[in-house]
């Protein structure tokens, strides 16, 4: 299937397969998608670091991809995953852990300063 990338990237919505909880939004390019399909683990393109990263490579919070879906316009992907630990780099299970007022709705699963302390 031909995908509609914008500036070489396509948004990826990540959903926990077991609960349907939305965990995060990330970006992929062709290579990240290829690595995801080949390995069975989520890979993304980091816009801030300008490189591909395997989710959980540093933290151990891997995402095993159960299914990849494509939306009707072929311009967004949905990864249905089995999430190990927290999906969010802040230590929360989901990146959507607070409401519009900034109130935290869930507790952290880990302290990011401990997990990423020596990661530069």
Coordinates of C-alpha atoms in Angstrom, one line a residue:
X1 CA 0.0 0.0 0.0
X2 CA 1.2 3.5 -0.8
X3 CA 1.3 5.7 2.2
X4 CA 1.0 9.5 2.1
X5 CA 4.0 10.9 3.9
X6 CA 4.3 14.6 4.6
X7 CA 7.9 15.8 4.4
X8 CA 9.0 12.2 4.6
X9 CA 7.1 11.5 7.8
X10 CA 3.8 9.9 8.8
X11 CA 2.1 10.3 12.2
X12 CA 1.7 7.1 14.3
X13 CA -1.0 6.8 16.9
X14 CA 0.0 4.1 19.4
X15 CA -2.8 2.2 21.2
X16 CA -2.5 -0.6 23.7
X17 CA -4.0 -3.6 22.0
X18 CA -5.5 -5.2 25.2
X19 CA -7.2 -2.1 26.6
X20 CA -7.6 0.2 23.5
X21 CA -5.9 3.0 25.6
X22 CA -4.2 5.6 23.5
X23 CA -0.6 5.7 24.7
X24 CA 1.2 8.2 22.5
X25 CA 1.7 9.9 19.1
X26 CA 5.0 9.6 17.3
X27 CA 6.4 9.9 13.8
X28 CA 7.8 7.4 11.4
X29 CA 9.7 7.5 8.1
X30 CA 10.1 4.7 5.6
X31 CA 13.1 3.2 7.5
X32 CA 11.4 3.3 10.9
X33 CA 8.3 1.6 9.5
X34 CA 10.5 -1.0 7.8
X35 CA 12.4 -1.7 11.0
X36 CA 9.1 -2.0 12.9
X37 CA 7.7 -4.5 10.4
X38 CA 10.9 -6.6 10.4
X39 CA 11.6 -6.7 14.1
X40 CA 8.0 -6.6 15.5
X41 CA 9.0 -3.8 17.9
X42 CA 8.1 -0.1 17.4
X43 CA 10.6 2.2 15.8
X44 CA 10.1 5.9 15.3
X45 CA 11.7 9.0 13.8
X46 CA 12.7 11.5 16.5
X47 CA 12.2 15.0 15.1
X48 CA 14.2 16.5 17.9
X49 CA 17.2 14.2 17.6
X50 CA 16.9 13.7 13.9
X51 CA 17.3 9.9 14.1
X52 CA 15.5 6.6 14.3
X53 CA 14.9 5.2 17.8
X54 CA 13.5 1.9 19.0
X55 CA 10.9 2.6 21.6
X56 CA 12.2 1.3 25.0
X57 CA 15.8 1.0 23.8
X58 CA 17.0 3.0 26.8
X59 CA 14.2 2.5 29.3
X60 CA 13.4 -1.1 28.7
X61 CA 9.7 -0.1 28.1
X62 CA 9.4 -1.8 24.7
X63 CA 6.4 -1.9 22.4
X64 CA 5.7 -5.2 20.7
X65 CA 3.6 -4.4 17.7
X66 CA 0.5 -6.6 17.4
X67 CA -1.0 -4.9 14.3
X68 CA -0.5 -1.9 12.1
X69 CA -3.5 -0.2 10.7
X70 CA -3.7 2.6 8.1
X71 CA -6.4 5.3 8.1
X72 CA -8.7 6.0 5.1
X73 CA -6.5 8.6 3.6
X74 CA -3.3 6.5 4.1
X75 CA -1.7 9.5 5.9
X76 CA -1.8 8.2 9.5
X77 CA -0.8 4.8 11.0
X78 CA -2.2 3.1 14.1
X79 CA 0.2 0.8 16.0
X80 CA -1.7 -1.6 18.2
X81 CA 0.9 -2.7 20.7
X82 CA 1.7 -4.7 23.8
X83 CA 3.3 -2.1 26.0
X84 CA 6.0 -3.1 28.6
X85 CA 6.0 -0.6 31.4
X86 CA 5.4 3.1 30.7
X87 CA 5.0 4.5 27.2
X88 CA 5.8 8.1 28.2
X89 CA 9.3 9.4 28.8
X90 CA 7.9 11.2 31.9
X91 CA 7.3 7.8 33.5
X92 CA 3.6 7.6 33.0
X93 CA 1.9 4.7 31.3
X94 CA 0.4 7.0 28.6
X95 CA 1.6 10.3 27.3
X96 CA -2.0 11.5 27.9
X97 CA -1.7 11.5 31.7
X98 CA -3.1 15.0 32.5
X99 CA -6.2 17.0 31.7
X100 CA -6.4 20.4 30.0
X101 CA -5.9 22.2 33.3
X102 CA -2.6 20.4 33.8
X103 CA -3.8 18.0 36.6
X104 CA -2.1 14.7 36.6
X105 CA -4.7 11.9 36.3
X106 CA -2.3 8.9 36.8
X107 CA 0.7 8.2 38.9
X108 CA 4.2 7.7 37.4
X109 CA 5.5 4.2 37.0
X110 CA 9.1 5.3 37.2
X111 CA 11.2 8.3 37.9
X112 CA 12.7 9.5 34.6
X113 CA 15.7 11.2 36.3
X114 CA 16.8 7.7 37.4
X115 CA 16.1 5.9 34.1
X116 CA 17.6 8.5 31.8
X117 CA 20.3 9.8 34.3
X118 CA 23.3 8.8 32.2
X119 CA 21.7 9.1 28.7
X120 CA 22.9 12.7 28.0

